[in-house]
Coordinates of C-alpha atoms and ligand atoms in Angstrom, one line a residue:
Chain Z
X1 CA 29.8 -27.2 -7.2
X2 CA 26.2 -26.1 -7.4
X3 CA 25.2 -22.6 -8.5
X4 CA 23.0 -21.7 -5.4
X5 CA 23.5 -23.6 -2.2
X6 CA 21.3 -23.3 1.0
X7 CA 23.1 -25.0 3.9
X8 CA 21.3 -25.9 7.0
X9 CA 19.3 -22.7 6.6
X10 CA 17.0 -21.8 9.6
X11 CA 14.8 -19.0 10.7
X12 CA 13.1 -18.7 14.0
X13 CA 10.5 -16.1 14.9
X14 CA 10.8 -16.1 18.8
X15 CA 10.6 -19.8 19.6
X16 CA 8.7 -20.7 16.5
X17 CA 10.9 -22.4 13.8
X18 CA 9.5 -21.1 10.4
X19 CA 12.4 -22.7 8.5
X20 CA 14.3 -25.6 10.2
X21 CA 17.6 -26.7 8.8
X22 CA 16.9 -26.6 5.1
X23 CA 19.6 -27.8 2.7
X24 CA 19.3 -27.4 -1.0
X25 CA 21.6 -27.1 -3.9
X26 CA 20.4 -25.6 -7.2
X27 CA 22.2 -26.0 -10.6
X28 CA 22.6 -23.2 -13.0
X29 CA 19.6 -22.9 -15.2
X30 CA 17.6 -25.2 -13.1
X31 CA 13.9 -24.6 -12.2
X32 CA 13.1 -25.5 -8.7
X33 CA 9.9 -25.2 -6.8
X34 CA 9.3 -24.9 -3.1
X35 CA 6.1 -26.7 -2.5
X36 CA 4.0 -27.0 0.7
X37 CA 1.0 -26.1 2.6
X38 CA 0.3 -22.6 4.0
X39 CA 2.6 -21.5 6.7
X40 CA 5.4 -24.1 6.0
X41 CA 8.0 -21.5 5.4
X42 CA 8.2 -21.1 1.7
X43 CA 8.0 -17.4 1.6
X44 CA 10.4 -17.0 4.5
X45 CA 12.9 -19.2 2.7
X46 CA 12.6 -17.0 -0.5
X47 CA 12.9 -13.8 1.5
X48 CA 16.1 -15.1 3.1
X49 CA 17.5 -15.6 -0.4
X50 CA 16.4 -12.1 -1.4
X51 CA 17.8 -10.6 1.8
X52 CA 14.7 -9.2 3.3
X53 CA 14.7 -11.7 6.1
X54 CA 17.8 -12.4 8.2
X55 CA 18.4 -16.1 8.8
X56 CA 19.0 -17.2 12.3
X57 CA 21.2 -20.0 11.2
X58 CA 22.9 -21.7 8.3
X59 CA 24.4 -20.3 5.1
X60 CA 23.5 -19.2 1.6
X61 CA 26.1 -19.3 -1.2
X62 CA 25.7 -18.0 -4.8
X63 CA 28.4 -19.2 -7.3
X64 CA 30.6 -20.3 -4.3
X65 CA 30.4 -16.7 -2.5
X66 CA 28.6 -16.0 0.8
X67 CA 25.4 -14.3 -0.4
X68 CA 24.5 -13.2 3.3
X69 CA 27.4 -10.7 3.2
X70 CA 25.8 -9.0 0.2
X71 CA 23.2 -6.2 0.7
X72 CA 19.8 -6.9 -0.8
X73 CA 20.2 -4.1 -3.3
X74 CA 23.4 -5.5 -4.5
X75 CA 22.4 -9.2 -4.9
X76 CA 21.1 -8.8 -8.5
X77 CA 18.2 -11.2 -8.1
X78 CA 14.9 -10.8 -10.0
X79 CA 11.9 -11.2 -7.8
X80 CA 8.3 -11.3 -8.6
X81 CA 6.1 -10.8 -5.5
X82 CA 2.8 -12.4 -4.8
X83 CA 1.1 -8.9 -4.8
X84 CA 3.3 -8.0 -7.9
X85 CA 4.3 -4.9 -6.1
X86 CA 4.4 -2.8 -9.2
X87 CA 5.1 1.0 -8.9
X88 CA 1.6 2.4 -9.5
X89 CA 2.8 5.9 -10.2
X90 CA 5.0 4.7 -13.1
X91 CA 4.1 3.5 -16.6
X92 CA 4.8 -0.2 -17.7
X93 CA 7.9 0.9 -19.5
X94 CA 9.1 3.0 -16.5
X95 CA 8.4 0.0 -14.1
X96 CA 10.4 -2.3 -16.2
X97 CA 13.2 0.3 -16.9
X98 CA 13.6 1.0 -13.2
X99 CA 16.1 -1.7 -12.4
X100 CA 18.2 -0.8 -15.5
X101 CA 18.1 2.9 -14.4
X102 CA 19.5 1.8 -11.0
X103 CA 22.3 0.0 -12.8
X104 CA 23.1 3.2 -14.7
X105 CA 22.3 1.7 -18.1
X106 CA 22.1 4.6 -20.6
X107 CA 18.6 5.7 -21.8
X108 CA 19.0 4.5 -25.4
X109 CA 20.0 0.9 -24.3
X110 CA 17.4 0.9 -21.6
X111 CA 14.7 1.6 -24.1
X112 CA 15.9 -1.3 -26.4
X113 CA 16.0 -3.8 -23.5
X114 CA 12.7 -2.7 -21.9
X115 CA 11.2 -3.1 -25.5
X116 CA 12.7 -6.6 -26.0
X117 CA 11.6 -7.8 -22.7
X118 CA 8.0 -6.5 -22.9
X119 CA 7.9 -8.2 -26.3
X120 CA 9.1 -11.5 -24.7
X121 CA 6.1 -11.4 -22.1
X122 CA 3.7 -10.4 -24.9
X123 CA 3.2 -6.8 -23.6
X124 CA 4.9 -4.8 -26.5
X125 CA 1.8 -2.6 -27.1
X126 CA 1.3 -1.6 -23.4
X127 CA 4.3 0.4 -22.6
X128 CA 2.6 3.7 -21.8
X129 CA -0.1 2.3 -19.7
X130 CA -0.2 2.5 -15.8
X131 CA -0.5 -0.8 -13.8
X132 CA -4.1 0.3 -12.7
X133 CA -5.1 0.1 -16.4
X134 CA -3.9 -3.5 -16.8
X135 CA -5.7 -6.8 -16.1
X136 CA -4.2 -9.2 -13.4
X137 CA -2.6 -11.3 -15.9
X138 CA -0.9 -8.4 -17.7
X139 CA 0.3 -7.0 -14.4
X140 CA 1.9 -10.4 -13.6
X141 CA 3.7 -10.2 -16.9
X142 CA 4.9 -6.7 -16.2
X143 CA 6.2 -7.9 -12.8
X144 CA 8.0 -10.8 -14.6
X145 CA 9.4 -8.5 -17.3
X146 CA 10.7 -6.1 -14.5
X147 CA 12.5 -9.0 -12.9
X148 CA 13.9 -10.5 -16.0
X149 CA 15.1 -7.2 -17.7
X150 CA 18.0 -6.9 -15.3
X151 CA 19.3 -10.3 -16.2
X152 CA 19.2 -11.6 -12.8
X153 CA 21.5 -14.3 -11.6
X154 CA 18.4 -16.0 -10.1
X155 CA 14.7 -15.4 -10.6
X156 CA 12.6 -15.7 -7.4
X157 CA 8.9 -16.2 -7.8
X158 CA 6.6 -16.0 -4.8
X159 CA 3.2 -17.5 -5.9
X160 CA 3.1 -15.4 -9.0
X161 CA 0.1 -17.1 -10.5
X162 CA -2.0 -17.5 -7.3
X163 CA -4.1 -14.3 -8.1
X164 CA -5.2 -15.4 -11.6
X165 CA -8.2 -17.5 -12.5
X166 CA -7.7 -21.2 -13.4
X167 CA -7.7 -20.8 -17.1
X168 CA -5.2 -17.9 -17.2
X169 CA -3.1 -19.6 -14.7
X170 CA -2.7 -22.6 -16.9
X171 CA -1.8 -20.4 -19.9
X172 CA 0.7 -18.4 -17.8
X173 CA 2.3 -21.7 -16.5
X174 CA 3.1 -22.7 -20.1
X175 CA 4.4 -19.3 -20.8
X176 CA 6.5 -19.0 -17.8
X177 CA 8.1 -22.2 -18.5
X178 CA 8.8 -21.3 -22.2
X179 CA 10.3 -17.9 -21.0
X180 CA 12.4 -19.5 -18.5
X181 CA 13.7 -22.0 -21.2
X182 CA 14.3 -19.1 -23.5
X183 CA 16.4 -17.0 -21.1
X184 CA 17.8 -19.9 -19.2
X185 CA 17.7 -18.1 -15.8
X186 CA 18.0 -20.2 -12.6
X187 CA 14.5 -20.0 -11.2
X188 CA 13.0 -20.8 -7.7
X189 CA 9.2 -20.8 -7.6
X190 CA 7.1 -20.8 -4.4
X191 CA 3.8 -22.4 -4.6
X192 CA 1.2 -24.3 -2.7
X193 CA -0.3 -25.8 -5.9
X194 CA 1.2 -29.2 -6.5
X195 CA 0.0 -29.4 -10.1
X196 CA 1.7 -26.1 -10.8
X197 CA 5.0 -27.2 -9.1
X198 CA 5.0 -30.5 -11.1
X199 CA 4.2 -28.9 -14.4
X200 CA 6.9 -26.3 -14.2
X201 CA 9.8 -27.7 -12.3
X202 CA 13.0 -29.8 -12.9
X203 CA 12.9 -30.6 -9.2
X204 CA 10.5 -30.0 -6.4
X205 CA 11.2 -29.4 -2.7
X206 CA 8.2 -30.7 -0.7
X207 CA 8.3 -28.7 2.5
X208 CA 6.4 -29.3 5.8
X209 CA 6.7 -27.3 9.0
X210 CA 10.0 -25.7 7.9
X211 CA 11.7 -28.9 6.8
X212 CA 12.3 -30.4 3.3
X213 CA 10.5 -33.7 3.3
X214 CA 11.7 -34.7 -0.1
X215 CA 13.9 -33.0 -2.9
X216 CA 13.4 -34.8 -6.2
X217 CA 12.2 -34.5 -9.8
X218 CA 8.3 -34.2 -9.9
X219 CA 7.8 -37.7 -11.5
X220 CA 10.1 -39.3 -8.9
X221 CA 8.4 -37.6 -6.0
X222 CA 5.0 -38.6 -7.2
X223 CA 5.9 -42.2 -7.9
X224 CA 8.2 -42.7 -5.0
X225 CA 7.1 -40.4 -2.3
X226 CA 9.7 -40.5 0.6
X227 CA 7.1 -40.0 3.4
X228 CA 3.2 -40.2 3.8
X229 CA 3.1 -36.4 3.9
X230 CA 4.7 -36.2 0.4
X231 CA 2.4 -39.0 -1.0
X232 CA -0.7 -37.1 0.3
X233 CA 0.4 -33.6 -0.7
X234 CA 1.2 -34.6 -4.3
X235 CA -2.1 -36.0 -5.1
X236 CA -4.9 -38.4 -4.0
X237 CA -3.6 -41.6 -2.5
X238 CA -5.1 -44.8 -1.0
X239 CA -3.6 -46.7 1.8
X240 CA -4.6 -50.3 1.2
X241 CA -3.1 -53.0 3.5
X242 CA -0.2 -50.7 4.4
X243 CA 0.7 -49.8 0.8
X244 CA 0.2 -46.5 -0.8
X245 CA -1.6 -46.7 -4.2
X246 CA -2.4 -43.9 -6.6
X247 CA -6.2 -43.8 -7.5
X248 CA -5.4 -43.8 -11.3
X249 CA -3.4 -47.0 -10.9
X250 CA -6.3 -49.1 -9.7
X251 CA -8.5 -50.9 -12.4
X252 CA -11.8 -52.6 -12.4
X253 CA -11.1 -56.3 -13.1
X254 CA -12.7 -59.7 -13.1
X255 CA -11.0 -60.7 -9.9
X256 CA -9.3 -58.8 -6.9
X257 CA -10.3 -56.7 -3.9
X258 CA -14.1 -56.9 -3.9
X259 CA -16.2 -53.9 -3.1
X260 CA -19.4 -51.9 -3.7
X261 CA -19.5 -48.6 -5.5
X262 CA -20.6 -45.9 -3.0
X263 CA -20.3 -42.7 -5.3
X264 CA -19.4 -42.2 -8.9
X265 CA -18.6 -38.6 -10.0
X266 CA -18.2 -37.7 -13.8
X267 CA -15.4 -35.2 -14.2
X268 CA -15.3 -34.9 -18.0
X269 CA -12.0 -36.6 -18.9
X270 CA -12.3 -39.1 -16.1
X271 CA -14.5 -40.8 -13.6
X272 CA -14.0 -40.5 -9.9
X273 CA -15.2 -43.6 -7.8
X274 CA -15.5 -44.2 -4.1
X275 CA -15.6 -47.9 -3.5
X276 CA -16.4 -49.7 -0.1
X277 CA -14.1 -52.6 0.4
X278 CA -13.0 -54.9 3.3
X279 CA -9.8 -52.6 3.6
X280 CA -11.8 -49.5 3.8
X281 CA -12.9 -46.8 1.3
X282 CA -10.8 -46.7 -1.8
X283 CA -10.6 -43.9 -4.4
X284 CA -10.5 -44.9 -8.0
X285 CA -9.8 -42.7 -11.0
X286 CA -10.7 -44.2 -14.5
X287 CA -10.2 -42.5 -17.9
X288 CA -13.3 -41.7 -19.7
X289 CA -12.9 -43.9 -22.8
X290 CA -16.6 -43.6 -23.8
X291 CA -17.2 -47.3 -22.6
X292 CA -20.0 -48.2 -20.1
X293 CA -18.7 -47.9 -16.5
X294 CA -19.9 -49.5 -13.2
X295 CA -22.8 -47.6 -11.6
X296 CA -23.4 -46.7 -8.0
X297 CA -24.4 -49.8 -6.0
X298 CA -22.7 -52.2 -8.4
X299 CA -20.2 -54.8 -7.1
X300 CA -16.7 -54.5 -8.5
X301 CA -13.2 -56.0 -8.0
X302 CA -10.2 -53.8 -7.8
X303 CA -6.8 -54.7 -9.1
X304 CA -3.5 -52.8 -9.2
X305 CA 0.3 -53.1 -9.5
X306 CA 1.5 -56.6 -9.9
X307 CA -1.9 -58.0 -9.4
X308 CA -3.4 -56.3 -12.5
Chain Y
X1 CA -41.8 5.0 -4.7
X2 CA -39.1 7.1 -6.1
X3 CA -39.7 10.0 -3.7
X4 CA -39.2 8.0 -0.5
X5 CA -35.4 8.4 -0.4
X6 CA -35.9 12.2 -0.8
X7 CA -38.5 12.3 1.9
X8 CA -36.2 10.4 4.2
X9 CA -33.4 12.8 3.7
X10 CA -35.7 15.7 4.4
X11 CA -34.9 16.0 8.2
X12 CA -31.2 16.0 7.5
X13 CA -31.6 18.6 4.7
X14 CA -33.8 20.7 6.9
X15 CA -31.2 20.7 9.6
X16 CA -28.5 21.6 7.2
X17 CA -30.6 24.5 5.7
X18 CA -31.4 25.6 9.2
X19 CA -27.9 25.7 10.6
X20 CA -25.7 26.3 7.6
X21 CA -27.6 27.8 4.6
X22 CA -29.9 30.3 6.3
X23 CA -27.2 31.9 8.6
X24 CA -24.8 31.9 5.6
X25 CA -27.4 33.6 3.4
X26 CA -28.1 36.1 6.3
X27 CA -24.3 36.8 6.6
X28 CA -24.0 37.5 2.9
X29 CA -27.1 39.7 3.0
X30 CA -25.7 41.6 6.1
X31 CA -22.5 42.4 4.2
X32 CA -24.7 44.8 1.9
X33 CA -26.3 46.6 4.8
X34 CA -25.2 49.9 5.9
X35 CA -24.0 50.9 9.4
X36 CA -23.3 54.2 11.2
X37 CA -21.9 55.0 14.6
X38 CA -25.2 56.4 15.9
X39 CA -27.8 54.9 13.5
X40 CA -26.7 51.3 13.9
X41 CA -27.5 48.7 11.2
X42 CA -29.7 49.9 8.3
X43 CA -31.3 47.2 6.2
X44 CA -30.5 48.7 2.7
X45 CA -28.7 47.4 -0.2
X46 CA -25.3 49.2 -0.8
X47 CA -21.8 48.2 -1.8
X48 CA -20.0 50.4 0.8
X49 CA -18.6 47.5 2.8
X50 CA -17.4 45.6 -0.2
X51 CA -15.8 48.8 -1.7
X52 CA -14.0 49.3 1.6
X53 CA -12.7 45.7 2.0
X54 CA -11.6 45.5 -1.6
X55 CA -9.9 48.9 -1.9
X56 CA -8.5 49.8 1.5
X57 CA -4.9 48.8 1.9
X58 CA -5.5 48.0 5.5
X59 CA -7.7 45.1 4.4
X60 CA -5.2 44.0 1.7
X61 CA -2.4 43.9 4.2
X62 CA -4.6 41.9 6.6
X63 CA -5.8 39.4 3.9
X64 CA -2.2 39.1 2.6
X65 CA -1.0 38.3 6.1
X66 CA -3.8 35.7 6.6
X67 CA -2.9 33.8 3.6
X68 CA 0.9 34.3 4.1
X69 CA 0.5 32.7 7.5
X70 CA -1.7 29.9 6.1
X71 CA 0.8 29.1 3.3
X72 CA 3.8 29.0 5.7
X73 CA 2.0 26.8 8.2
X74 CA 0.9 24.4 5.4
X75 CA 4.6 24.2 4.1
X76 CA 5.9 23.7 7.6
X77 CA 3.2 21.1 8.4
X78 CA 4.0 19.1 5.2
X79 CA 7.8 19.3 5.7
X80 CA 7.5 18.2 9.3
X81 CA 4.4 16.0 9.2
X82 CA 5.2 13.9 6.1
X83 CA 8.5 12.5 7.5
X84 CA 6.8 12.3 11.0
X85 CA 4.1 10.0 9.4
X86 CA 6.7 8.0 7.6
X87 CA 8.8 7.2 10.7
X88 CA 5.7 6.5 12.6
X89 CA 4.6 4.0 9.9
X90 CA 7.9 2.2 10.2
X91 CA 7.8 1.8 13.9
X92 CA 7.3 -1.6 15.6
X93 CA 4.1 -2.4 17.1
X94 CA 4.1 -1.1 20.9
X95 CA 5.9 2.1 19.9
X96 CA 3.8 2.9 17.0
X97 CA 0.5 2.9 19.0
X98 CA 2.4 4.9 21.7
X99 CA 3.6 7.6 19.3
X100 CA 0.4 7.8 17.4
X101 CA -1.2 8.7 20.8
X102 CA 1.5 11.3 21.4
X103 CA 0.9 12.9 18.0
X104 CA -2.8 12.8 18.0
X105 CA -3.4 13.2 21.7
X106 CA -3.2 17.1 21.5
X107 CA -6.3 17.0 19.4
X108 CA -8.1 16.1 22.6
X109 CA -6.8 19.2 24.3
X110 CA -8.5 22.5 23.6
X111 CA -6.7 24.8 21.0
X112 CA -6.8 27.5 23.6
X113 CA -4.9 25.5 26.1
X114 CA -2.3 24.5 23.5
X115 CA -1.8 28.0 22.3
X116 CA -1.5 29.4 25.7
X117 CA 1.3 26.8 26.4
X118 CA 3.3 28.6 23.7
X119 CA 2.4 32.0 25.2
X120 CA 3.7 30.7 28.6
X121 CA 6.9 29.6 27.2
X122 CA 7.7 32.7 24.9
X123 CA 5.4 35.4 26.2
X124 CA 7.6 38.4 26.9
X125 CA 10.3 38.5 29.5
X126 CA 8.2 36.4 31.9
X127 CA 7.9 33.4 29.4
X128 CA 9.8 30.4 30.7
X129 CA 12.1 29.9 27.7
X130 CA 12.8 33.7 27.5
X131 CA 13.6 33.8 31.1
X132 CA 15.9 30.9 30.8
X133 CA 17.6 32.3 27.8
X134 CA 18.1 35.7 29.4
X135 CA 19.4 34.1 32.6
X136 CA 21.8 31.9 30.7
X137 CA 23.0 35.0 28.8
X138 CA 22.1 33.5 25.5
X139 CA 19.8 36.3 24.7
X140 CA 19.8 40.0 25.8
X141 CA 16.0 40.5 25.4
X142 CA 13.1 38.2 25.0
X143 CA 12.8 36.5 21.8
X144 CA 10.1 38.1 19.6
X145 CA 7.3 35.7 19.5
X146 CA 4.2 37.3 20.9
X147 CA 2.4 39.6 18.4
X148 CA 4.6 38.3 15.6
X149 CA 3.9 36.4 12.4
X150 CA 6.5 33.9 13.3
X151 CA 4.9 33.3 16.5
X152 CA 1.5 32.8 15.0
X153 CA 2.9 30.4 12.4
X154 CA 4.9 28.2 14.9
X155 CA 1.9 27.9 17.2
X156 CA -0.6 27.1 14.3
X157 CA 1.8 24.6 12.8
X158 CA 1.9 22.8 16.2
X159 CA -1.8 23.0 16.5
X160 CA -2.7 21.7 13.0
X161 CA 0.1 19.2 12.5
X162 CA -2.0 16.1 13.5
X163 CA -4.2 16.6 10.5
X164 CA -1.2 16.5 8.1
X165 CA 0.2 13.5 10.0
X166 CA -3.3 11.7 9.8
X167 CA -3.6 12.4 6.0
X168 CA -0.2 11.2 5.1
X169 CA -0.4 8.2 7.5
X170 CA -3.7 7.1 5.7
X171 CA -2.0 7.2 2.3
X172 CA 1.0 5.3 3.9
X173 CA -1.3 2.7 5.1
X174 CA -2.5 2.0 1.6
X175 CA 1.1 1.4 0.3
X176 CA 1.9 -2.2 -0.5
X177 CA 4.7 -3.1 2.1
X178 CA 6.5 -5.2 -0.6
X179 CA 6.8 -2.3 -2.9
X180 CA 9.9 -0.9 -1.1
X181 CA 11.4 -4.4 -1.2
X182 CA 10.8 -4.5 -4.9
X183 CA 12.6 -1.3 -5.5
X184 CA 15.5 -2.5 -3.3
X185 CA 15.8 -5.7 -5.1
X186 CA 16.2 -3.8 -8.3
X187 CA 19.1 -1.9 -6.8
X188 CA 17.7 1.2 -5.4
X189 CA 19.4 2.8 -2.3
X190 CA 17.2 3.9 0.7
X191 CA 17.2 7.6 -0.5
X192 CA 16.1 6.6 -4.0
X193 CA 13.4 4.4 -2.6
X194 CA 12.1 7.4 -0.6
X195 CA 12.2 9.9 -3.3
X196 CA 11.2 7.8 -6.3
X197 CA 8.9 5.2 -4.9
X198 CA 7.3 6.3 -1.5
X199 CA 7.0 10.1 -2.0
X200 CA 5.1 10.0 -5.3
X201 CA 2.7 7.5 -3.9
X202 CA 1.9 9.6 -0.7
X203 CA 1.7 12.9 -2.6
X204 CA -2.0 12.7 -2.8
X205 CA -2.2 12.3 0.9
X206 CA 0.3 15.2 1.5
X207 CA -1.8 17.4 -0.9
X208 CA -5.2 16.5 0.8
X209 CA -3.5 17.2 4.2
X210 CA -2.2 20.4 2.8
X211 CA -5.8 21.5 1.9
X212 CA -7.1 20.8 5.3
X213 CA -4.3 22.5 7.0
X214 CA -4.5 25.6 4.8
X215 CA -8.2 25.9 5.1
X216 CA -7.9 25.5 9.0
X217 CA -5.0 27.9 9.2
X218 CA -6.6 30.6 7.1
X219 CA -9.8 30.5 9.2
X220 CA -8.2 29.8 12.6
X221 CA -9.3 32.1 15.3
X222 CA -8.1 31.1 18.8
X223 CA -4.4 30.9 18.1
X224 CA -4.0 34.1 16.2
X225 CA -6.3 35.8 18.8
X226 CA -4.0 34.8 21.6
X227 CA -0.5 35.0 19.9
X228 CA -1.3 37.9 17.5
X229 CA -3.7 39.7 19.8
X230 CA -5.1 43.1 18.6
X231 CA -1.8 44.1 17.1
X232 CA -1.5 41.4 14.6
X233 CA -4.8 40.8 12.9
X234 CA -5.9 38.2 10.5
X235 CA -9.2 37.9 8.7
X236 CA -11.1 36.0 11.5
X237 CA -9.9 38.1 14.4
X238 CA -10.7 41.3 12.4
X239 CA -14.2 39.9 11.6
X240 CA -14.6 39.1 15.3
X241 CA -13.5 42.5 16.3
X242 CA -15.9 44.3 13.8
X243 CA -18.8 42.2 15.2
X244 CA -18.2 42.4 18.9
X245 CA -16.0 45.6 19.5
X246 CA -16.9 48.1 16.8
X247 CA -20.3 46.6 16.4
X248 CA -20.0 47.2 12.7
X249 CA -21.6 43.9 11.7
X250 CA -21.9 44.6 8.0
X251 CA -18.2 45.2 7.6
X252 CA -17.3 42.1 9.6
X253 CA -19.8 40.1 7.5
X254 CA -18.1 41.4 4.3
X255 CA -14.6 40.2 5.7
X256 CA -16.0 36.8 6.8
X257 CA -17.8 36.2 3.4
X258 CA -14.6 37.2 1.4
X259 CA -12.5 34.8 3.6
X260 CA -15.0 32.1 2.9
X261 CA -15.1 32.7 -0.8
X262 CA -11.3 32.9 -1.2
X263 CA -11.0 29.6 0.8
X264 CA -13.6 27.8 -1.1
X265 CA -12.0 28.9 -4.4
X266 CA -8.5 27.8 -3.3
X267 CA -9.6 24.5 -1.9
X268 CA -11.8 23.7 -4.9
X269 CA -9.0 24.7 -7.3
X270 CA -6.4 22.6 -5.6
X271 CA -8.7 19.6 -5.5
X272 CA -9.4 19.9 -9.3
X273 CA -5.8 20.0 -9.9
X274 CA -4.9 17.0 -7.7
X275 CA -7.8 15.0 -9.2
X276 CA -6.7 15.7 -12.8
X277 CA -3.1 15.0 -12.0
X278 CA -3.7 11.7 -10.3
X279 CA -6.9 10.3 -11.9
X280 CA -5.0 8.0 -14.2
X281 CA -2.7 6.6 -11.6
X282 CA -4.7 6.2 -8.4
X283 CA -8.3 6.0 -9.8
Ligands
ATP401 N1 7.5 -11.7 10.7 C1 7.0 -12.8 11.2 N2 6.8 -12.9 12.6 C2 6.4 -14.0 13.2 N3 6.0 -15.1 12.5 C3 6.2 -15.1 11.2 C4 6.6 -13.9 10.4 N4 6.7 -14.2 9.1 C5 6.3 -15.5 9.1 N5 6.0 -16.1 10.3 C6 5.5 -17.4 10.5 O1 6.3 -18.3 9.8 C7 5.7 -19.4 9.3 C8 6.1 -19.5 7.8 O2 5.7 -18.3 7.1 P1 5.8 -18.2 5.5 O3 5.3 -16.8 5.1 O4 7.1 -18.5 5.1 O5 4.7 -19.3 5.1 P2 4.3 -19.8 3.5 O6 5.0 -21.2 3.4 O7 4.9 -18.7 2.6 O8 2.8 -19.8 3.7 P3 1.8 -19.3 2.5 O9 1.7 -20.4 1.6 O10 0.5 -19.0 3.3 O11 2.3 -18.0 1.9 C9 4.1 -19.1 9.5 O12 3.7 -19.9 10.5 C10 4.2 -17.7 9.8 O13 3.0 -17.4 10.7
MG402 MG1 3.9 -17.3 1.3

């Protein structure tokens, strides 16, 4: 039996169905991402697991027990909010220690565990600071440490990296994955960034309008998208003669679908092409190997899959 | 053209000087003049009024009463206003607007009208509440309200409550709505969330509300004049009396200036304290 089970989970706001019959099983230690466009019900799903939103239908079970019967304060889940929601009037150490204090952990043990956890997220030297005196990335780590220190059954992350700049976000992604591996906590991440979901997760749940379109490991969802929505959401895709082809799978060849290069954009490690063909505009991505590439206006032939 | 901004603020500065600085300076000057029953005001420089105000036990008692009333009003307003603002903030959309109107609406009604309402309810044996209590046999004589400190405190608290609610409400608005959820998820009960999470964060709001209420209560005129009357004088009603009844303007000026100085000192001191205490946390 799975560790966390969502069964036919639904939430309606008035007549609007924010979450519509979501079924999902998460194994112990697994990292699962809820991925989807804005407003598809990701946060609502997370808040139902956390207990801050009452489901209008369905069930949530944790370790075989009905989670909906447990009060939010007693669920023992670690949550990192999108806004971090740090306590501004408490120092970093007090923020992280708050959960342990609520559990009645003695002061000495509390100090040790707070120290360990802050060390884990690389903030060992910042215990006496107030949240205001930290950068966005550091605040994010405090929020993570505060959620991890109580040794939660599940870690819930609501777009924890969306407030960081691209560079920092990448660094935090790697760190987040490492930390999760180290502590082995079952984790559910909410994000609308497909690259982030694919980089971090064991499995992703691609959501659309409150429904799960596909639940699969990232590679499988990318290679074998169950629906056109999933194919489009997980990356650029071409629809050529009814088949969906990823742009990086198309090569320039001696023969194949003929076309004219309309635009060519250099993006550092790769070239992005738009080619006019008989079956419409096709996007092509080619690795930058340093070789000469077709220029705008050139006539090219495109080949992919079995044909290449 | 460095001077342009200063030139442009000249009209405002002139107005400020004309309506605030000059009358204030004249009042301060007036407090050093002499006055006699028959000779009237004599423009000389003496310390008689100040000596009288600072040494006479009558003035001590009156200033003590003024600040005692202001302190009690501030305390009551904080104790009642802060929870009121919190509850208001948690209300759902149509009710919130409605109750905000109920709380702030009285600001649109004259202080005199609101205070007279209290007088009508509790004023002597003809006051509505007193009449009812006596008729019901719950009280043998009218409740002592008029001409008592309690009466002034109750009426002033009612009058000044909206300022406290507004100040606390403003700081509640700045609260991240997820912060309470974060504390709950960490295992905090509702009371702990209030005491450890919400209260410390709205404390600056409560303190700034307290400064406003204290200043307004200590310098209030209409309410103590109606409820306290001639029998229970506070600084502002006393200054008024000196000016318009006794016609001893210099003594009235000394009272008024002393009240102003004491208030400025208290407000400024509290502000310094609050700023130093919270600079780190709430920048
Ligand atoms: N309290 C509420 N009352 C009414 N509608 C709501 C409420 N909360 C959410 N919704 C609606 O439910 C839908 C899903 O909201 P949700 O916050 O779960 O989206 P999301 O997937 O997290 O989006 P985002 O990526 O923008 O955060 C949205 O259309 C939203 O407008
Ligand atoms: Mg969301």
